[in-house]
Structures are given as structure tokens and as C-alpha cells.
Short mmCIF file of C-alpha atoms (C1' of nucleotides) in Angstrom, two decimals:
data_model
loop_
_atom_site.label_atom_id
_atom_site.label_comp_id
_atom_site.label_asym_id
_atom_site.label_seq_id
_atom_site.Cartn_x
_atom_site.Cartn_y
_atom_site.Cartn_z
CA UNK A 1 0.00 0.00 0.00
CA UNK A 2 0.97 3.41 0.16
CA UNK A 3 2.09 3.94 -3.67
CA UNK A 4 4.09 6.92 -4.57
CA UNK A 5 1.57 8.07 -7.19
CA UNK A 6 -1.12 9.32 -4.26
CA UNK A 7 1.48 10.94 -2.41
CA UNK A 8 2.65 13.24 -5.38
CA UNK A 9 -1.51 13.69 -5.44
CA UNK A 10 -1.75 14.26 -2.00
CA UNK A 11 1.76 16.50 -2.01
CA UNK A 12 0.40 18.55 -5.38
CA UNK A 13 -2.84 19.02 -4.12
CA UNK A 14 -1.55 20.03 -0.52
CA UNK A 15 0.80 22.59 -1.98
CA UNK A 16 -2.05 23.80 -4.32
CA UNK A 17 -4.19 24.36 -1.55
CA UNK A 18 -1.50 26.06 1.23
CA UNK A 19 -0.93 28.43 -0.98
CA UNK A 20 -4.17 29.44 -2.23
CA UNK A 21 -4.36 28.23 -5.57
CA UNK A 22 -7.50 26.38 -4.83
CA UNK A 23 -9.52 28.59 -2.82
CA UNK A 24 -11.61 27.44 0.43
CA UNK A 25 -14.98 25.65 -0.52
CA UNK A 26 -13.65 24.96 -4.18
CA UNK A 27 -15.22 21.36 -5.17
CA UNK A 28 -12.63 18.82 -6.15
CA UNK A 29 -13.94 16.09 -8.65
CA UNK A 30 -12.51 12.94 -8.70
CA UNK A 31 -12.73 12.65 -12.62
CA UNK A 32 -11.44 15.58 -13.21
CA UNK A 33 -8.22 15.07 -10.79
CA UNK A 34 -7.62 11.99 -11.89
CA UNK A 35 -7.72 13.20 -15.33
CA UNK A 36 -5.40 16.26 -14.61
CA UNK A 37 -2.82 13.45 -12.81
CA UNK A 38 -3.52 10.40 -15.46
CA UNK A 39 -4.43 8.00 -12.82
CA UNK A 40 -7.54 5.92 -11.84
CA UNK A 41 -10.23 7.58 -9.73
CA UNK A 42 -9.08 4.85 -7.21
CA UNK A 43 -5.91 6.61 -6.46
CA UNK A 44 -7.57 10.33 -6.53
CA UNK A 45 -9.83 8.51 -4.06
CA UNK A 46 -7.00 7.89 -1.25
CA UNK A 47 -5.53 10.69 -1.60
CA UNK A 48 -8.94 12.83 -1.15
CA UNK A 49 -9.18 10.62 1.71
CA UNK A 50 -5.71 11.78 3.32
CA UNK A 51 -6.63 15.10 2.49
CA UNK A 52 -9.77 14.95 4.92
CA UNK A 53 -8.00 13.32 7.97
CA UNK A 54 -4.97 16.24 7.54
CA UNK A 55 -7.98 18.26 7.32
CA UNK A 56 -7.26 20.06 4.45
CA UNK A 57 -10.51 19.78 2.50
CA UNK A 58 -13.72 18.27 3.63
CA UNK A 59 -15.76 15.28 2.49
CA UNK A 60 -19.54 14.91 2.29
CA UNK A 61 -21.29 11.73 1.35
CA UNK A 62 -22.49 11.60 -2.12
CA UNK A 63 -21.35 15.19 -2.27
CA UNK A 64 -17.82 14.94 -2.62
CA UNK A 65 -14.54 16.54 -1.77
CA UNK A 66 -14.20 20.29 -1.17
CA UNK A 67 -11.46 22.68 0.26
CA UNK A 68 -11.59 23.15 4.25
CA UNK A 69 -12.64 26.73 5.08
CA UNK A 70 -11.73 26.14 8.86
CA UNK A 71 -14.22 28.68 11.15
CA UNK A 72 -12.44 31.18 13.26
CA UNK A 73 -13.49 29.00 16.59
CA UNK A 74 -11.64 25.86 14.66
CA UNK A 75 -8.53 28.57 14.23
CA UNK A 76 -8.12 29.66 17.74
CA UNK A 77 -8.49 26.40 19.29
CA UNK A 78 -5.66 24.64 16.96
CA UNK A 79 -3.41 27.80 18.18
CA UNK A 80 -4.64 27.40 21.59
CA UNK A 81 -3.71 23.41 21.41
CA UNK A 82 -0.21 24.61 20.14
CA UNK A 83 0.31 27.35 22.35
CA UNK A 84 -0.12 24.30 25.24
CA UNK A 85 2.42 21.55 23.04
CA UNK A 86 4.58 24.29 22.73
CA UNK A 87 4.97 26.20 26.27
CA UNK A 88 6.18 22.58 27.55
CA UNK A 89 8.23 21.63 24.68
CA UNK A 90 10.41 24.87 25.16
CA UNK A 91 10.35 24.36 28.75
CA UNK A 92 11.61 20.73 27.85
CA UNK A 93 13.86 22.08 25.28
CA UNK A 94 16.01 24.01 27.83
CA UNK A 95 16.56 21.21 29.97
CA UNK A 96 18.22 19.63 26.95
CA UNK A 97 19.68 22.18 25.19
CA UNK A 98 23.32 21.26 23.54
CA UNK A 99 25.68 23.58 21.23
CA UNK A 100 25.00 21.05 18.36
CA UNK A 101 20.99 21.67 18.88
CA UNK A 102 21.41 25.10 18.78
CA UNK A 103 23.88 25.08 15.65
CA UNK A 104 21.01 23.88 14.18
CA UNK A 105 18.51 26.15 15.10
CA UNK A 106 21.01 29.16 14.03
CA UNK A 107 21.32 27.33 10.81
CA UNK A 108 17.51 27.61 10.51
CA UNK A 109 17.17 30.88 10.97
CA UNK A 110 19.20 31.81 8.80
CA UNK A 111 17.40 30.18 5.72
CA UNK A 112 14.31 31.39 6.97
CA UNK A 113 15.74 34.65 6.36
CA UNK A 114 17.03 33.87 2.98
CA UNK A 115 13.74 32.72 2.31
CA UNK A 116 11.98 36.14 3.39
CA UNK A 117 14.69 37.81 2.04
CA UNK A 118 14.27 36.73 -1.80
CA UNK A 119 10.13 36.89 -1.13
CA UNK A 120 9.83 33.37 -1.77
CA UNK A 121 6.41 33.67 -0.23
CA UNK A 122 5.90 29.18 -0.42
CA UNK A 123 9.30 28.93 0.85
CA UNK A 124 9.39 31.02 3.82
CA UNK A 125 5.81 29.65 5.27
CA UNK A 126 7.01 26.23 5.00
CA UNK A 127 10.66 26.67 6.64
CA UNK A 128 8.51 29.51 9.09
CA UNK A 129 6.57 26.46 10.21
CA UNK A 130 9.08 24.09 10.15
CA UNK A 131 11.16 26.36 12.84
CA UNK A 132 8.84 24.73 15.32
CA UNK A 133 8.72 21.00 13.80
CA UNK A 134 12.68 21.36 14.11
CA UNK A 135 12.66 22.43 17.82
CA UNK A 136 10.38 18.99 18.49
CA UNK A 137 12.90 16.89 16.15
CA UNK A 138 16.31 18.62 17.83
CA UNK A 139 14.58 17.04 21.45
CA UNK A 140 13.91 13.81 19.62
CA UNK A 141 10.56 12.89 19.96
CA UNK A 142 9.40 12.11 16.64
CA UNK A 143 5.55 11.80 17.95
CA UNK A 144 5.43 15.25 18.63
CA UNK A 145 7.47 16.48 15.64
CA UNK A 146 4.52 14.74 13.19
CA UNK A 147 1.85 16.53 15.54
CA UNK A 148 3.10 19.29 15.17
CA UNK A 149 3.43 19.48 11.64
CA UNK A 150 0.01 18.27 10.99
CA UNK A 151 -1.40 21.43 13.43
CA UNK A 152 0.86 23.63 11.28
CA UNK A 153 -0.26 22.64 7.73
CA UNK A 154 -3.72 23.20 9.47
CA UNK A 155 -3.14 26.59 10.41
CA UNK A 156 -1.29 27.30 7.23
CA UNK A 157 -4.20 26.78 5.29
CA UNK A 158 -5.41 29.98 7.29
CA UNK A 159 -2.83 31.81 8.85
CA UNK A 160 0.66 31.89 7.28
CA UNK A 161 -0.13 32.33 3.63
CA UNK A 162 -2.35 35.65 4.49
CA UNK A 163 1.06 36.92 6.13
CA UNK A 164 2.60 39.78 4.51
CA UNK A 165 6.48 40.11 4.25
CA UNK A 166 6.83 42.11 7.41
CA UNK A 167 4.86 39.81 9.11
CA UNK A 168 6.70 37.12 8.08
CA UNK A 169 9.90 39.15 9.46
CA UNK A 170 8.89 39.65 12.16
CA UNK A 171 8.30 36.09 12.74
CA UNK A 172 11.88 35.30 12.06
CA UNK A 173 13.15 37.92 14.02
CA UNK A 174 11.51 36.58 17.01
CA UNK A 175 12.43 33.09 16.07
CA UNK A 176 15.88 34.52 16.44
CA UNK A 177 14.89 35.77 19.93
CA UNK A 178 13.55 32.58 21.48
CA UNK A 179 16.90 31.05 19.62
CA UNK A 180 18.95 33.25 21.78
CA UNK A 181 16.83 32.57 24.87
CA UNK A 182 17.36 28.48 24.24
CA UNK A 183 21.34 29.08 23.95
CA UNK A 184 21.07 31.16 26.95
CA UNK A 185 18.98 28.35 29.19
CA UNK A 186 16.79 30.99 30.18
CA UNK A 187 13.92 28.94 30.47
CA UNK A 188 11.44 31.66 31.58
CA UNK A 189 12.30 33.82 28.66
CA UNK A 190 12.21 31.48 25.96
CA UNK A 191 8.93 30.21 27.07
CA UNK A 192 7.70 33.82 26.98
CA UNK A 193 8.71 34.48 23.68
CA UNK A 194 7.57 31.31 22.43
CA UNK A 195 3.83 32.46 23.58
CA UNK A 196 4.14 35.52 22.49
CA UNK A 197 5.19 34.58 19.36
CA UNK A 198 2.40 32.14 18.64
CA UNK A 199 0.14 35.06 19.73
CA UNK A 200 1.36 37.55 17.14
CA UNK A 201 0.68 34.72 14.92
CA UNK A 202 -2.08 34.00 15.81
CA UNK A 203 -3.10 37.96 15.72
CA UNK A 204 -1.99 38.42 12.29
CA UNK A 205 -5.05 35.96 11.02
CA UNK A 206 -7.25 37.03 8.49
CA UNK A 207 -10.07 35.52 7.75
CA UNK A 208 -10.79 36.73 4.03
CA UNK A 209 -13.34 34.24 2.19
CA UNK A 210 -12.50 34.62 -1.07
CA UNK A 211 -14.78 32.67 -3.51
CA UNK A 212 -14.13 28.85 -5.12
CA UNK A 213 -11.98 28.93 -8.26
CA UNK A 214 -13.70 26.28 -10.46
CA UNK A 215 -10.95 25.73 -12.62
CA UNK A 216 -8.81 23.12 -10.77
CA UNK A 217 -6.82 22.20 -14.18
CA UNK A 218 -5.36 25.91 -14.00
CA UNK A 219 -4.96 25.86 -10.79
CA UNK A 220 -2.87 22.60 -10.26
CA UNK A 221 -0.80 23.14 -13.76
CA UNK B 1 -17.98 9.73 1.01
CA UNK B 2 -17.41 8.24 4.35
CA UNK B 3 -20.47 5.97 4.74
CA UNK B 4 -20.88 4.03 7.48
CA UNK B 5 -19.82 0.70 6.29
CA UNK B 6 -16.68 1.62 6.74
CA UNK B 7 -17.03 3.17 9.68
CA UNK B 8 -18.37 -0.21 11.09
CA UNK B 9 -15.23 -1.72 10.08
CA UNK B 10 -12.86 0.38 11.47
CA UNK B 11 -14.51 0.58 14.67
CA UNK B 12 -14.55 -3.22 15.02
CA UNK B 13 -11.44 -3.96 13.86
CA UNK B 14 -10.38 -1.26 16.45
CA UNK B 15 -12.02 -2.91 19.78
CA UNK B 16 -10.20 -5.99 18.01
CA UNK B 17 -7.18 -4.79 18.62
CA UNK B 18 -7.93 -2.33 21.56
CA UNK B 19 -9.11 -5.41 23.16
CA UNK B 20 -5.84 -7.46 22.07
CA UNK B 21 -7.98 -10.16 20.90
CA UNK B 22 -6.14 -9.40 17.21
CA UNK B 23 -2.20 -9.18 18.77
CA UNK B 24 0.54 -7.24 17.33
CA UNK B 25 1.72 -8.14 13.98
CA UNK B 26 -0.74 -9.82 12.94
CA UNK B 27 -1.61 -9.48 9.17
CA UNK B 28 -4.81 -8.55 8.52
CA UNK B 29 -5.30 -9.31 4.88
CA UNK B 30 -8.17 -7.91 2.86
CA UNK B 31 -9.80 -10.40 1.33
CA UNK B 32 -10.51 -12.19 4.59
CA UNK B 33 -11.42 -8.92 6.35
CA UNK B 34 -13.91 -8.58 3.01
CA UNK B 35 -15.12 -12.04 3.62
CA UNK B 36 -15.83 -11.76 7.24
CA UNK B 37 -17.44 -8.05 7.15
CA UNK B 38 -19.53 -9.55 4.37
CA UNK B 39 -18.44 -6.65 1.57
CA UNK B 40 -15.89 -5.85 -1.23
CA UNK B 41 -11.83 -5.19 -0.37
CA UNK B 42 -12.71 -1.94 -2.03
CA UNK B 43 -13.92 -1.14 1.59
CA UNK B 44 -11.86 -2.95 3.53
CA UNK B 45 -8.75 -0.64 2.36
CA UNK B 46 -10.19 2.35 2.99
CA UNK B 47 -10.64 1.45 6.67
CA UNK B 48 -7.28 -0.17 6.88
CA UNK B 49 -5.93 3.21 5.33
CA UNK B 50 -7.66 4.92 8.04
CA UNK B 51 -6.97 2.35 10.89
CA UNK B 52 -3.04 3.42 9.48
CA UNK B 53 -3.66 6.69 10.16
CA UNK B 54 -4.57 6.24 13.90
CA UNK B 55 -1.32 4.12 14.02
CA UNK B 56 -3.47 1.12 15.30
CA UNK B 57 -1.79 -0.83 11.84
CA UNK B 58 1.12 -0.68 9.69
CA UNK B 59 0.74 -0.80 5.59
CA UNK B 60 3.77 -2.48 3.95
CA UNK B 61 3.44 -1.52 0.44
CA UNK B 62 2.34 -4.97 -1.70
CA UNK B 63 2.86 -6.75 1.95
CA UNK B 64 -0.63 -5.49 3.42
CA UNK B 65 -1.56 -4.61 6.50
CA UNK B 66 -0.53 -5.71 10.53
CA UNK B 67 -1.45 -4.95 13.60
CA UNK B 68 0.68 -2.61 15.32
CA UNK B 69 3.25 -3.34 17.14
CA UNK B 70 4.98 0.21 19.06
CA UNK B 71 8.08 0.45 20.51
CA UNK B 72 8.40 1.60 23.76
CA UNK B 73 10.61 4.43 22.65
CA UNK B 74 7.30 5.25 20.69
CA UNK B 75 5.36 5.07 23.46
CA UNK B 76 7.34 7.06 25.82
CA UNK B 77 7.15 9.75 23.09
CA UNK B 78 3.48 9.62 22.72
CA UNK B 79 3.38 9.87 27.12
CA UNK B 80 5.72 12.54 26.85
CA UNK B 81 3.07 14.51 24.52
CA UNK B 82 0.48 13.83 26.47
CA UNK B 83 2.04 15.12 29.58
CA UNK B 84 3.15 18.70 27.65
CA UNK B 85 -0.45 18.86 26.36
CA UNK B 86 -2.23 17.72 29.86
CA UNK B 87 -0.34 19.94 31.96
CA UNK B 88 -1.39 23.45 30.24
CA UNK B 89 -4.64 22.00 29.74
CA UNK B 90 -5.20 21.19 33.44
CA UNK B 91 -3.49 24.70 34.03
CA UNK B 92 -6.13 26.38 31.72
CA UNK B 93 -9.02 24.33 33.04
CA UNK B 94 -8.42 25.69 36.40
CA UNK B 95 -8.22 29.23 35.29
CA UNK B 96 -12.10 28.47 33.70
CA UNK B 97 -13.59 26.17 36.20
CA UNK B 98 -17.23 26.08 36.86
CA UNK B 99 -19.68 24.11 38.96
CA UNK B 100 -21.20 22.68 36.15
CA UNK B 101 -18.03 21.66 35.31
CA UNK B 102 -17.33 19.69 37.89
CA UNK B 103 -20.35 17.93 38.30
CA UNK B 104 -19.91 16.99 34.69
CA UNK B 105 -16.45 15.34 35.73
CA UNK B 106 -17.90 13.65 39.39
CA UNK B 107 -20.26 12.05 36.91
CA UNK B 108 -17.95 10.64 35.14
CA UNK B 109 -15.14 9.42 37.43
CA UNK B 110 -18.41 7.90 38.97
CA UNK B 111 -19.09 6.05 36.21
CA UNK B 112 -15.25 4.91 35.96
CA UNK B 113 -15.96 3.71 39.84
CA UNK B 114 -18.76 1.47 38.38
CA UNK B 115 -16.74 -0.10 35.73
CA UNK B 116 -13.56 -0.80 37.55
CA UNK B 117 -15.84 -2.31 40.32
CA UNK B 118 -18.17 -4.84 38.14
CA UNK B 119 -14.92 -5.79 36.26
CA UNK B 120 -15.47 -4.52 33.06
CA UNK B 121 -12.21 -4.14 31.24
CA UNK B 122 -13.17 -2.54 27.97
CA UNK B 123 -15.77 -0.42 29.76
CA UNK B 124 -13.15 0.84 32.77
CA UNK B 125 -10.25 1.23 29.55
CA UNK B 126 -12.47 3.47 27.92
CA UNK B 127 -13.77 5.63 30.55
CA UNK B 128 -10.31 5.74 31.94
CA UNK B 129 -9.23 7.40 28.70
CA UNK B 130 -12.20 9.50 28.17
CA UNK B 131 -11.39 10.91 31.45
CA UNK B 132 -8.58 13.12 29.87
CA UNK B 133 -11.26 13.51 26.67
CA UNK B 134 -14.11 15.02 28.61
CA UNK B 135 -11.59 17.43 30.25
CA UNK B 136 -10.84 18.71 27.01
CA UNK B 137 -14.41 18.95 25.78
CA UNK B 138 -15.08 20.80 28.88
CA UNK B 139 -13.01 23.45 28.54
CA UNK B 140 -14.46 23.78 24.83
CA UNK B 141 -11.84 23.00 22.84
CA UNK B 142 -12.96 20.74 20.18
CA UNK B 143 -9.42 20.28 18.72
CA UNK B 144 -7.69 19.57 21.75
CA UNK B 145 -10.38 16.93 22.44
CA UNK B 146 -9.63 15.00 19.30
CA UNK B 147 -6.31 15.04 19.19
CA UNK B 148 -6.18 13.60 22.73
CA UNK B 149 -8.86 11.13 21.98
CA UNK B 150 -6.39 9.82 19.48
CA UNK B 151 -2.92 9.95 21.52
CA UNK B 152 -4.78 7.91 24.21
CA UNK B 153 -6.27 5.12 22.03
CA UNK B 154 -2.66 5.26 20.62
CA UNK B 155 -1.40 4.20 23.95
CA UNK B 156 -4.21 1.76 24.84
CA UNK B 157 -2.83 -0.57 22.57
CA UNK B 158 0.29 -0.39 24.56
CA UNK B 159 -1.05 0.49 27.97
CA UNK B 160 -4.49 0.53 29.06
CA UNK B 161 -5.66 -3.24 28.49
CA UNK B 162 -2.42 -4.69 30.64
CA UNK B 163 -3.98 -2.48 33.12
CA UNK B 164 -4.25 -4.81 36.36
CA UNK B 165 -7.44 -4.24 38.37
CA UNK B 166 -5.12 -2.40 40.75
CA UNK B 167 -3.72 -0.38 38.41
CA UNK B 168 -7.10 1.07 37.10
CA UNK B 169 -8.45 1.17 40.69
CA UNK B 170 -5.31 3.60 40.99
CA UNK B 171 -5.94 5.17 37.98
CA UNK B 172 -9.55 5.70 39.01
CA UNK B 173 -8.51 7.27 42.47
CA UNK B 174 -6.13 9.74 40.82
CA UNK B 175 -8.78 11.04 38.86
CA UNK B 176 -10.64 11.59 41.91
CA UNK B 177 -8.00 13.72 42.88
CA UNK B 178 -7.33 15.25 40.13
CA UNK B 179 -11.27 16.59 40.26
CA UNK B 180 -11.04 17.93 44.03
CA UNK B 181 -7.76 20.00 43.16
CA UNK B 182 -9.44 21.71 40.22
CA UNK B 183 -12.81 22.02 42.09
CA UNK B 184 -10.44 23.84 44.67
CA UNK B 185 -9.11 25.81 41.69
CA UNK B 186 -5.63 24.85 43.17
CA UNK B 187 -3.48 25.33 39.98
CA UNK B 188 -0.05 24.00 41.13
CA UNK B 189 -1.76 20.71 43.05
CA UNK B 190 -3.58 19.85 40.00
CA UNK B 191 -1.29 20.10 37.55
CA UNK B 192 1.05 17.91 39.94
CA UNK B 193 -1.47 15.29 40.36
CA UNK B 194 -1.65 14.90 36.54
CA UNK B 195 2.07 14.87 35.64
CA UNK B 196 2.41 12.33 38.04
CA UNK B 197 -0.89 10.47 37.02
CA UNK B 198 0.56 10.31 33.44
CA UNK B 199 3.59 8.97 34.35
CA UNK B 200 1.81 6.32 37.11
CA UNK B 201 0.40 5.22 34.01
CA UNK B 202 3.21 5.26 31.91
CA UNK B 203 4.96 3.34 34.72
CA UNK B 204 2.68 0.58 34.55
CA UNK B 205 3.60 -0.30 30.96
CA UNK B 206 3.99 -3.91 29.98
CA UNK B 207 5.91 -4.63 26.63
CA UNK B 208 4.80 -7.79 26.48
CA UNK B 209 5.04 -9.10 22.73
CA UNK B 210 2.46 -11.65 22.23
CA UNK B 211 2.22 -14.17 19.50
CA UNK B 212 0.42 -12.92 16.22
CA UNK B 213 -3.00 -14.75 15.97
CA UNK B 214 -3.84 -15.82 12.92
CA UNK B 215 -7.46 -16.50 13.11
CA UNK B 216 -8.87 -13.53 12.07
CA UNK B 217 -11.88 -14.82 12.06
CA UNK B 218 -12.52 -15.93 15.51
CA UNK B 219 -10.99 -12.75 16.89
CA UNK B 220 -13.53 -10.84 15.32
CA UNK B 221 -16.40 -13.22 16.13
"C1'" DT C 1 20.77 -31.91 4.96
"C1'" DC C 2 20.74 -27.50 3.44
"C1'" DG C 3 20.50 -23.88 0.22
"C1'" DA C 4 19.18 -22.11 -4.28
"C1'" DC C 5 15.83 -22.28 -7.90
"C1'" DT C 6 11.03 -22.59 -9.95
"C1'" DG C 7 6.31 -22.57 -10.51
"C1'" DA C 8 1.88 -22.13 -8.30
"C1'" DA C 9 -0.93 -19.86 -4.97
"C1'" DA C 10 -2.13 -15.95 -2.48
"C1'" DG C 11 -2.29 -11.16 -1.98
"C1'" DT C 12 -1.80 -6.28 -3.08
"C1'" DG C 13 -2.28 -2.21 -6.47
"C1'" DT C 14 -4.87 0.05 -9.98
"C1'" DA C 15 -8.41 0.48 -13.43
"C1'" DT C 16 -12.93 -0.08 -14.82
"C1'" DA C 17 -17.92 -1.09 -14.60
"C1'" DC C 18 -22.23 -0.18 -12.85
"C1'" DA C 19 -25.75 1.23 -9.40
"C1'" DC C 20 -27.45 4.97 -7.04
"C1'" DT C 21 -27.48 9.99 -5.64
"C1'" DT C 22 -27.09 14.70 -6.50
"C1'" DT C 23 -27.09 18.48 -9.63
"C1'" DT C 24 -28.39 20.70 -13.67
"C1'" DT C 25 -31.29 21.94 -17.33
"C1'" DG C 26 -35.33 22.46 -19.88
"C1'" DT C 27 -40.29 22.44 -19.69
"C1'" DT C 28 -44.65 23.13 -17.86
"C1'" DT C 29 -47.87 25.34 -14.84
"C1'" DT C 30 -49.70 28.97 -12.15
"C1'" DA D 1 -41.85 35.66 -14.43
"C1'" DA D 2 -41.35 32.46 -10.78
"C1'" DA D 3 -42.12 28.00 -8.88
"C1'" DA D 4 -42.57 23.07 -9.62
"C1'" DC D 5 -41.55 19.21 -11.93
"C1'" DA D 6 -39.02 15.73 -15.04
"C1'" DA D 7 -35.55 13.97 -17.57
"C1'" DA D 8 -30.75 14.02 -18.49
"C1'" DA D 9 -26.11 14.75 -17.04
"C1'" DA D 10 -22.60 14.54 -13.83
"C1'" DG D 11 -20.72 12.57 -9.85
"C1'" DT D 12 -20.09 9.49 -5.93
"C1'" DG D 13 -20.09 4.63 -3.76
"C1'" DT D 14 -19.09 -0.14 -4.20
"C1'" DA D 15 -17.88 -4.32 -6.60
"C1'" DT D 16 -15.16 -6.64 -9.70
"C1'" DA D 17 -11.38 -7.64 -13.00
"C1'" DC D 18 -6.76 -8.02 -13.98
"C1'" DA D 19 -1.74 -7.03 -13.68
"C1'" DC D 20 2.02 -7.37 -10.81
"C1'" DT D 21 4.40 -8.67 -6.38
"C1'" DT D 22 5.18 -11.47 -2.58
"C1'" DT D 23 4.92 -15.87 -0.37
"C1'" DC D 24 5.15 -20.70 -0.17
"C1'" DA D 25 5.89 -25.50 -1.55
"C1'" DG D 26 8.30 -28.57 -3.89
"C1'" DT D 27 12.39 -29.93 -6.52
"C1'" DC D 28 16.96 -30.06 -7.81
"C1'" DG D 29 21.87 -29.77 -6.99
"C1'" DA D 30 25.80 -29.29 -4.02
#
DNA sequence: TCGACTGAAAGTGTATACACTTTTTGTTTT
DNA sequence: AAAACAAAAAGTGTATACACTTTCAGTCGA
């Protein structure tokens, strides 16, 4: 099980939908996918279904397969949920903390600046996000790095694609802080960055509905 | 999509193994899953795919599908998730606490009382969990709720059903605990109690690796 | 006796067929 | 002109067919 052909559906269609190529509430047909990808309804089939459970779209019975347009109650509770993951994992973090780990982190940083940099808007919101799945991997608990990365993609779908360049340097500037708070072992301080930052975040949320695009070949190509 | 054959399926196959009547490793292959639910493989994958997702199996691509079998570094992960989560969650319950509340959660460590008493193992595994569910769902947070409701039946199949009648007896009084602190809206006691509740239970992990059955069949039956 | 080969059996992966449901469109009726 | 209906079109849900892979049994050779 598991062929590679879903997950380059599931990855295209992912990356379509992060960064707003296929709008919120946009229908996806399984003919037409599997038409656009050359493959078997079957296969557009698991991958819409791994789509729902990462919630990126939604299913209904006999209705088929649309893009997620997560409420604003469904927003704040997934930043709520990592606001909690995170305070401890930073706590956690400290009491761990090597030169190697945060080598790494530096190293992060610094391509997240690149990234916002050069305005590579995909780019930056992935490596943006994946500041945080890092911190979980450095500590080596795998569980929580996947958790993690599945709240992110959730909240990327609404949050971190609406966020304009500054916003997006400020995030890196502050990832810098709570870097420099980690090296220091300040525990207190890096946890209160960490909040904060997931506030700001969580602040800079818009909730635009733009309307379906019902051309999914354009989109996708 | 999602109709409820499937559903019936999945949720069977998951008491199966819940219930370690269908051990780790155990292959679970389609056509005899098909056979026995009376329907076509067609829906048989799609609730192995999803059993996959809740990490209850593991799909081997062209090998099928086995019962999971986690490794205790696995399962220390997952505890150490759930104890991050649990303790801001306990913190933030505190900080919202009602009466109604409360009652809600004397009803149900009640009802845990019941089930350890008469015996019931799947009945006193389940409430057990739920225990940390309802919390969630108390303090509204619909996310957090879910994504507990699936670390904890991700540790059941490691945990919860080599639970001695002690041990849930134990479990059961902790809870009780647990409720009086936060009823007392004493922060720092009940966010104690739980740490060390999760990691009573996490003590009380047996690794035992059983024998794959291969009778699908009468495990289901 | 043990290991390497070979063919058959079993099982998974994907495509297709068909039943049934929803949606759309065109027509009729008020 | 708007609402109600009917037939057709489009789309989803499930079963089945078939290709390809893995597994297993039996045979041969060292």
C-alpha cells in the first residue's frame, strides 16, 4: 500500500491548496483530478481521503470533496492546542539544550531569512513552520514532531499564507529571539517568547473568504 | 464519502485490537477482512488506510496490512506529549472552572468507579481514557479533544488493556483527585497530580510481545 | 541436509464497470 | 416571471477484473 503516485496527489494538491491556488470551498472532482494526474479515480480517491484526515478539505457523502474553510473557533483552538504543546516543549527544550541543537537552530534561521529575504512567499511559510517542527525533532521525539506538523499545515491553510512580508519578518526575528533565549537556558524567557510569538501569529489571522476557483486544471498546472 | 460501512469496520477492527484479541503483527489481509465483514476489499482498504492513520496498523506496500506493534521508545514519546499537552490543559481548566463543570467530571469518574468495580475491562479502559477527553471537551476545545482522543487510544494498545485491576483502581482514584484539586481551583496541586498520574500510568507499561493470531476470524467473532 | 531455484498460490495495487445519488437543465404550470 | 416538476447529465459509492508482487511449496543440486 501506500504507492508513490497518491502521495505526489496528495503532495500537489496540498501545496495547491497552502498556498491558495484552490480557494476554500472549491469542489474537487474525482474525474477531473484523476484526469489532470492520469491516474484511476481509485488513487484520486485515497488521496482525497488523506486530504480529509490532515484536514485540508472536507468530504460529504455523495457530495464529494471540497477545500476546508476552517471557522475562526476551529482557528483559535488549533493555536490554543499549540500554544499548550509548545509552552512545555520549550520548557523541555532548555533542559536539553546542547551547542549542536542550537547550531542547528542558528542554521535555521538563517534560511528562513534567505527565504523572506528573496520573497519566496511558499518557501518562507514552509521553513517559518518548520522552525517549530525542528525544535520537536532537535529534542527527539518524533511523535510530537509529526503533531506538530500536521497542526501547522492546518493553520497554514489559514494563517501563514495571508502573512505579509513584514509579518513574516517579524516572525523570524523573534524566532531569532527565542533562539537566543534556548542558547542562553533561560527557560522563563524562551517560554515567553515562544507564547508571544504564537500570539502575534495568531493575531496576524485574516479571515478573508474569497470565492471557489472552479478551474482546478489551472490551478494545479 | 465516508459511509458508514466503513465506519463499522474500522470501529470493530479497532475494539479488536484495543481489546488485544487481534495481537501485534498480525496481518490482517483484505480479502478475509472482506469475507468476514460480508463486503468488497474496495472497503476494507479504505478502513485499513484509516486504521493506518490512527497508528493502530502498519501498511507495507504490496505486503498489506498488521497490527501494530509500538516500541516503547514510541510510546514514551506519545506519554511525553500527552504530559506537555495535559499539563497546560489542566493549568487552563483551572483558570475556567465552573460548577457545572465539575459535576460533569464527578459524573464521570463515577461512572469509571462502576466499571472498575463490576470488572469490566473494555468499559473501565475506555472511561479511563475519556477521562482526559471530557476534560478537554469541557473546557471547549474541540481540537484539543480530538487530538487527545487519538494519543490515548494510541497508547491503549500499549497500555491501558495490561492495566491490572489495581492499576485502574489507581488510575480511578487519581482522577478523583485530580477533580477535588481543580474544584479547589488549586493550579499548582492539579497540575502535579496529573504529571504524576501520566507517568503512574506510563509506569505501569507492559511490553509484552504476544504471539500474532492468525485467526482472524474468531478474533472478530 | 541444506540452500538455491522454480512454478503455483495468495495477496496487493490500480483500473474499470455499474448502481445509485445529487445536480443541472429544460419544460410546464400557475 | 417564478415555482414546480421531469428527464438528463454529472458525480459518488461499491464491486469486480486483472496485472504485478510477494509468499510458499516442492524440486533439484551441491
Amino acid at each position: 500500500m501506500e504507492t508513490s503516485s497518491t502521495r505526489q496527489i496528495v503532495e500537489s494538491l496540498t501545496k495547491a491548496i497552502v498556498e491558495h491556488r484552490l480557494h476554500p470551498g472549491t469542489k474537487l472532482a474525482e474525474q477531473k483530478l484523476a484526469d489532470h494526474f492520469g491516474v484511476s479515480r481509485t488513487l484520486v480517491r485515497q488521496a482525497l481521503f488523506q486530504l480529509s484526515q490532515n484536514r485540508l478539505i472536507r468530504l460529504e457523502p455523495a457530495r464529494g470533496a471540497f477545500v476546508a474553510a476552517p471557522s475562526v473557533e476551529e482557528a483559535k483552538q488549533v493555536f490554543a492546542v499549540r500554544r499548550m504543546l509548545e509552552t512545555e516543549m520549550t520548557r523541555a527544550f532548555v533542559r536539553q539544550v546542547t551547542p549542536s541543537k542550537i547550531k542547528a537552530l542558528r542554521e535555521h534561521v538563517a534560511q528562513e531569512k534567505r527565504a523572506v529575504d528573496n520573497q519566496d512567499v511558499p518557501g518562507r511559510t514552509e521553513l517559518l513552520g518548520d522552525f517549530h517542527v525542528r525544535l520537536a525533532e532537535l529534542m527527539g521525539n518524533q511523535v510530537l514532531a509529526e503533531l506538530l506538523r500536521e497542526l501547522i499545515s492546518r493553520c497554514a491553510l489559514i494563517t501563514l499564507m495571508y502573512q505579509s512580508t513584514n509579518a513574516a519578518e517579524h516572525s523570524n526575528e523573534e524566532h531569532v529571539a527565542i533562539v537566543k533565549a534556548l542558547a542562553a537556558k533561560d527557560e522563563e524567557t524562551a517560554v515567553r517568547l515562544m507564547n508571544e510569538h504564537l500570539m502575534h501569529v495568531e493575531e496576524n489571522l485574516t479571515f478573508d473568504r474569497k470565492l471557489p476557483s472552479n478551474d482546478i486544471s489551472l490551478a494545479l498546472s
